[in-house]
mmCIF file of C-alpha atoms in Angstrom:
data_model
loop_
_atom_site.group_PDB
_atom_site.id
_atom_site.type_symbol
_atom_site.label_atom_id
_atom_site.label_comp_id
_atom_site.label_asym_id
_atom_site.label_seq_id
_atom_site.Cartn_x
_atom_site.Cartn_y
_atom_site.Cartn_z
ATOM 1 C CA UNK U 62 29.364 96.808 -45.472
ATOM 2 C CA UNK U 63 29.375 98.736 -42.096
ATOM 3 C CA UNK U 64 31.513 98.277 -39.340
ATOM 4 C CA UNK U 65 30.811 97.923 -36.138
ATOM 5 C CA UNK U 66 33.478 100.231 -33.342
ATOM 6 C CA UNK U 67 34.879 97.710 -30.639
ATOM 7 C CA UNK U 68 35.015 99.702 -27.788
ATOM 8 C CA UNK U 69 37.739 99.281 -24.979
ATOM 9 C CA UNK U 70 36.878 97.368 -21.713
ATOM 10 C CA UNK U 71 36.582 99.571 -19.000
ATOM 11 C CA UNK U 72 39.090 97.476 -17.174
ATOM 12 C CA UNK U 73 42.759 98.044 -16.718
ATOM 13 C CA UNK U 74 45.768 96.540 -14.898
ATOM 14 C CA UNK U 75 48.646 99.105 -13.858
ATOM 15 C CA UNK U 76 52.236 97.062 -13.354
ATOM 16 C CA UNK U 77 54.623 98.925 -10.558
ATOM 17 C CA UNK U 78 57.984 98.051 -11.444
ATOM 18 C CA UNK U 79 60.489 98.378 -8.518
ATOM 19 C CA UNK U 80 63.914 97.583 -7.631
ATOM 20 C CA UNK U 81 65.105 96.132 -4.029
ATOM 21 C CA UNK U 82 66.950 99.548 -3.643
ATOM 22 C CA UNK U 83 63.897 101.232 -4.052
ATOM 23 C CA UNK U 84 63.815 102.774 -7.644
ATOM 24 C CA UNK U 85 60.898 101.906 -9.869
ATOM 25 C CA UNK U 86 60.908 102.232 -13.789
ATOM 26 C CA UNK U 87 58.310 104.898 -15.394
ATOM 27 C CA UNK U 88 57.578 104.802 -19.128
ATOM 28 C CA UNK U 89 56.841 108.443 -21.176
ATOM 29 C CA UNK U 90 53.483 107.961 -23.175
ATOM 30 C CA UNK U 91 53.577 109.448 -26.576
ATOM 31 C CA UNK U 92 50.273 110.110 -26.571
ATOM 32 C CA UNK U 93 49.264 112.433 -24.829
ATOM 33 C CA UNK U 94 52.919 113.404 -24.817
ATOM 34 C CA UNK U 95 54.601 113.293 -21.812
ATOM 35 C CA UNK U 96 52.701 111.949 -19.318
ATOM 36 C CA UNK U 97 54.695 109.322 -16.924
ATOM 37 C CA UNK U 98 53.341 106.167 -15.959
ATOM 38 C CA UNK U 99 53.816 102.814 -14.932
ATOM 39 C CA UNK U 100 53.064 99.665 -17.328
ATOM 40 C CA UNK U 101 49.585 100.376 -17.769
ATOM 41 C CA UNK U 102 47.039 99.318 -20.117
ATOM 42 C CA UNK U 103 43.053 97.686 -20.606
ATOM 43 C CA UNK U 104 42.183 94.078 -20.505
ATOM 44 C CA UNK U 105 41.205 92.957 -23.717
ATOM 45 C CA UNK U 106 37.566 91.058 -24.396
ATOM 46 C CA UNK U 107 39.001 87.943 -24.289
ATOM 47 C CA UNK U 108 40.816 88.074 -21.078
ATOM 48 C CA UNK U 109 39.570 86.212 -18.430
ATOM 49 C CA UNK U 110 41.646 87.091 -15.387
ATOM 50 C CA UNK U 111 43.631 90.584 -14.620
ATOM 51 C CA UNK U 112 46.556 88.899 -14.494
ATOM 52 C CA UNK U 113 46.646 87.994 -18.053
ATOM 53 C CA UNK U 114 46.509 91.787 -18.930
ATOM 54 C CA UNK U 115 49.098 92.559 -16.590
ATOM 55 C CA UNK U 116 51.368 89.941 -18.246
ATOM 56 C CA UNK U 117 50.231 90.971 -21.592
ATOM 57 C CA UNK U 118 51.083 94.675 -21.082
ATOM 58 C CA UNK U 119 54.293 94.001 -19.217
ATOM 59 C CA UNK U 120 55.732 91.926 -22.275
ATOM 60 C CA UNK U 121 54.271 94.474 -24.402
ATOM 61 C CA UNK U 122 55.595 97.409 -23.048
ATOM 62 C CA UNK U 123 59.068 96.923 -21.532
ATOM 63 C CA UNK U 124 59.896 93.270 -22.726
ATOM 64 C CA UNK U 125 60.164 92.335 -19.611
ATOM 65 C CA UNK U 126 59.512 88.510 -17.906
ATOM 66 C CA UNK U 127 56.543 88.334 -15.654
ATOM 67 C CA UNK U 128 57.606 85.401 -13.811
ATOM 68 C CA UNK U 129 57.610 87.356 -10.433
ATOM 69 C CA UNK U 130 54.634 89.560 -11.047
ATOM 70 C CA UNK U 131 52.066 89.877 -8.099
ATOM 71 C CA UNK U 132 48.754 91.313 -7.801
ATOM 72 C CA UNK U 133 49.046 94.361 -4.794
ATOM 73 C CA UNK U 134 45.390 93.700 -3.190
ATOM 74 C CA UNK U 135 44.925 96.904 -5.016
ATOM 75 C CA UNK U 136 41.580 97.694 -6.782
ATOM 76 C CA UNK U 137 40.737 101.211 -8.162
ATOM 77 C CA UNK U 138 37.622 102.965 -9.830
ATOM 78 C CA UNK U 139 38.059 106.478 -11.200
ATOM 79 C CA UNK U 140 36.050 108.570 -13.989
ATOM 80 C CA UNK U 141 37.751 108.324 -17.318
ATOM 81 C CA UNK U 142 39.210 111.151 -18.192
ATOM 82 C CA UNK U 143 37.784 113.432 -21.456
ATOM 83 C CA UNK U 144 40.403 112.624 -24.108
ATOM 84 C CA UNK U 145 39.884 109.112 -23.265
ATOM 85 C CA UNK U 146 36.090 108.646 -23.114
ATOM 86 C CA UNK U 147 36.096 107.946 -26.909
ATOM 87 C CA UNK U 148 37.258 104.912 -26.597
ATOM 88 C CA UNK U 149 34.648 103.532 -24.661
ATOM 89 C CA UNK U 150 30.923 102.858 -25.099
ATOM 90 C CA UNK U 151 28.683 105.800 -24.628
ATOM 91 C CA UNK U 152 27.285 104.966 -21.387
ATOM 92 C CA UNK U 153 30.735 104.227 -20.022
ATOM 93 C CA UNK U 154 32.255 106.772 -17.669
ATOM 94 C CA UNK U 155 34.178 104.700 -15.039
ATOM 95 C CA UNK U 156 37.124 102.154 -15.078
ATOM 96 C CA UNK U 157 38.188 99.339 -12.676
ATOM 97 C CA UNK U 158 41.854 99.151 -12.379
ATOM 98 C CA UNK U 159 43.770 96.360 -10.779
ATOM 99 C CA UNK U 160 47.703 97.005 -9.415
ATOM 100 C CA UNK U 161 50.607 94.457 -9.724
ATOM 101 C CA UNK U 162 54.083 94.815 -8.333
ATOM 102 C CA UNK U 163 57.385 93.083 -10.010
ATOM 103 C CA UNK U 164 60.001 93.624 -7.634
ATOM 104 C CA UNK U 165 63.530 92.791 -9.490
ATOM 105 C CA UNK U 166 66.992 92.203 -8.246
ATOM 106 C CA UNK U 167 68.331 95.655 -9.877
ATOM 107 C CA UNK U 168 67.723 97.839 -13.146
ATOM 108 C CA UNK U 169 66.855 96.249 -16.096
ATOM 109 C CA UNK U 170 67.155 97.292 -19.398
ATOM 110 C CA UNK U 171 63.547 97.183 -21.187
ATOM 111 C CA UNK U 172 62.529 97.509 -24.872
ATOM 112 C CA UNK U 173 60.076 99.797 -25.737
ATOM 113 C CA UNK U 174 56.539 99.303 -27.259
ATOM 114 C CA UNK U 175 57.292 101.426 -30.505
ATOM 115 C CA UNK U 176 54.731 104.357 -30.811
ATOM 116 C CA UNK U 177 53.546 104.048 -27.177
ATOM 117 C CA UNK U 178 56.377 105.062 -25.378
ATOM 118 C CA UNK U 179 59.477 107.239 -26.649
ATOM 119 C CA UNK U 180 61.743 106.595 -23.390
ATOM 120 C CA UNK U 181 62.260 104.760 -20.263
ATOM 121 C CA UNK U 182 63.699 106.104 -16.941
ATOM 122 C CA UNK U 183 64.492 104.618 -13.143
ATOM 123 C CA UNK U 184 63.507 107.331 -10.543
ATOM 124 C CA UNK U 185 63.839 106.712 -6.527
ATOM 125 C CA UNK U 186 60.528 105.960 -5.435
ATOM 126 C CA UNK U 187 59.722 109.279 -4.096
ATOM 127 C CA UNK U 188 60.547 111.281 -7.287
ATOM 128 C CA UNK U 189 58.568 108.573 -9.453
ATOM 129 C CA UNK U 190 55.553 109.192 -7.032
ATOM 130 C CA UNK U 191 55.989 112.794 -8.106
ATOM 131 C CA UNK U 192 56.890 112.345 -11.725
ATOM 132 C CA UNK U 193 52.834 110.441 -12.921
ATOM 133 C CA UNK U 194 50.173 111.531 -14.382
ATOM 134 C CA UNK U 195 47.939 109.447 -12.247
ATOM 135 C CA UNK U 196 46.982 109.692 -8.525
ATOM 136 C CA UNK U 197 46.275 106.105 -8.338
ATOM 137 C CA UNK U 198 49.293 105.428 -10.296
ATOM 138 C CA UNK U 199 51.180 107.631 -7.499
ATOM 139 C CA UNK U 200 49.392 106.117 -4.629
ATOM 140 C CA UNK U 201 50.746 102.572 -6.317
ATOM 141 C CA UNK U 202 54.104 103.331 -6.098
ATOM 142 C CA UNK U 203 53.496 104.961 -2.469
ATOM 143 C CA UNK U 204 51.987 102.028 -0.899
ATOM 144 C CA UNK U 205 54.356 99.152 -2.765
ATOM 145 C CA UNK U 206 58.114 100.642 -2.912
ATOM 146 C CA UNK U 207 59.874 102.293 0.111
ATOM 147 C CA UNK U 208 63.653 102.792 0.534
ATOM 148 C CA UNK U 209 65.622 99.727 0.978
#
């Protein structure tokens, strides 16, 4: 019996988590190690809207309620990067990525999504913009969180 490889959708939603005092939450990946990022992940086949994914992933990944979750007007397309591009189809090289915001009242503790992320931290929004991986994921948290 062979297999057939289900290839990711080269959609994604990315999920800015700030506070009113102007600190937003960044998750460590595992893998690759140690690359800092926002709630980030790809919509899945059966998703029909971004917003799904974005609730999806926030659940997912910090155990979080999505009750206040927004979409930012945001839309981005960049190249995927080489130790990603095996995850797509072949003649996949781009991916759409829609941004969110959830603004909360203060810090909140959040559980993590066991072998995706190994910690959790709340930066100021400058030193978050300067902690990702990601440009768009830095030009996110640029354009959504300020100082209170």
């Amino acid at each position: 019996m062979v297999m057939s490889r289900v290839f990711k959708r080269p959609e994604s939603v990315l999920v800015v988590i700030h506070t009113g005092a102007g600190e937003v939450l960044l998750l460590r990946r595992v893998r690759p190690a140690g690359y800092w990022q926002s709630v980030t992940g790809s919509l899945e086949w059966h998703e029909t809207a971004p917003l799904q994914a974005a609730r999806r992933e926030l659940h997912e990944e910090t155990g979080l309620d999505s009750a206040g979750i927004e979409a930012a007007g945001i839309v981005n397309r960049y190249p995927i990067l080489p130790p990603w591009r095996a995850r797509y189809a072949p003649d996949v090289s781009d991916n759409i990525e829609h941004v969110f915001t959830l603004r909360l009242p203060q810090r909140s503790a959040v559980r993590l999504q066991a072998g995706e992320h190994d910690a959790a931290i709340w930066l100021p929004w400058a030193a978050a913009a300067e902690r990702v991986f990601s440009q768009t994921n830095r030009a996110a948290i640029l354009a959504l969180v300020s100082a209170p």
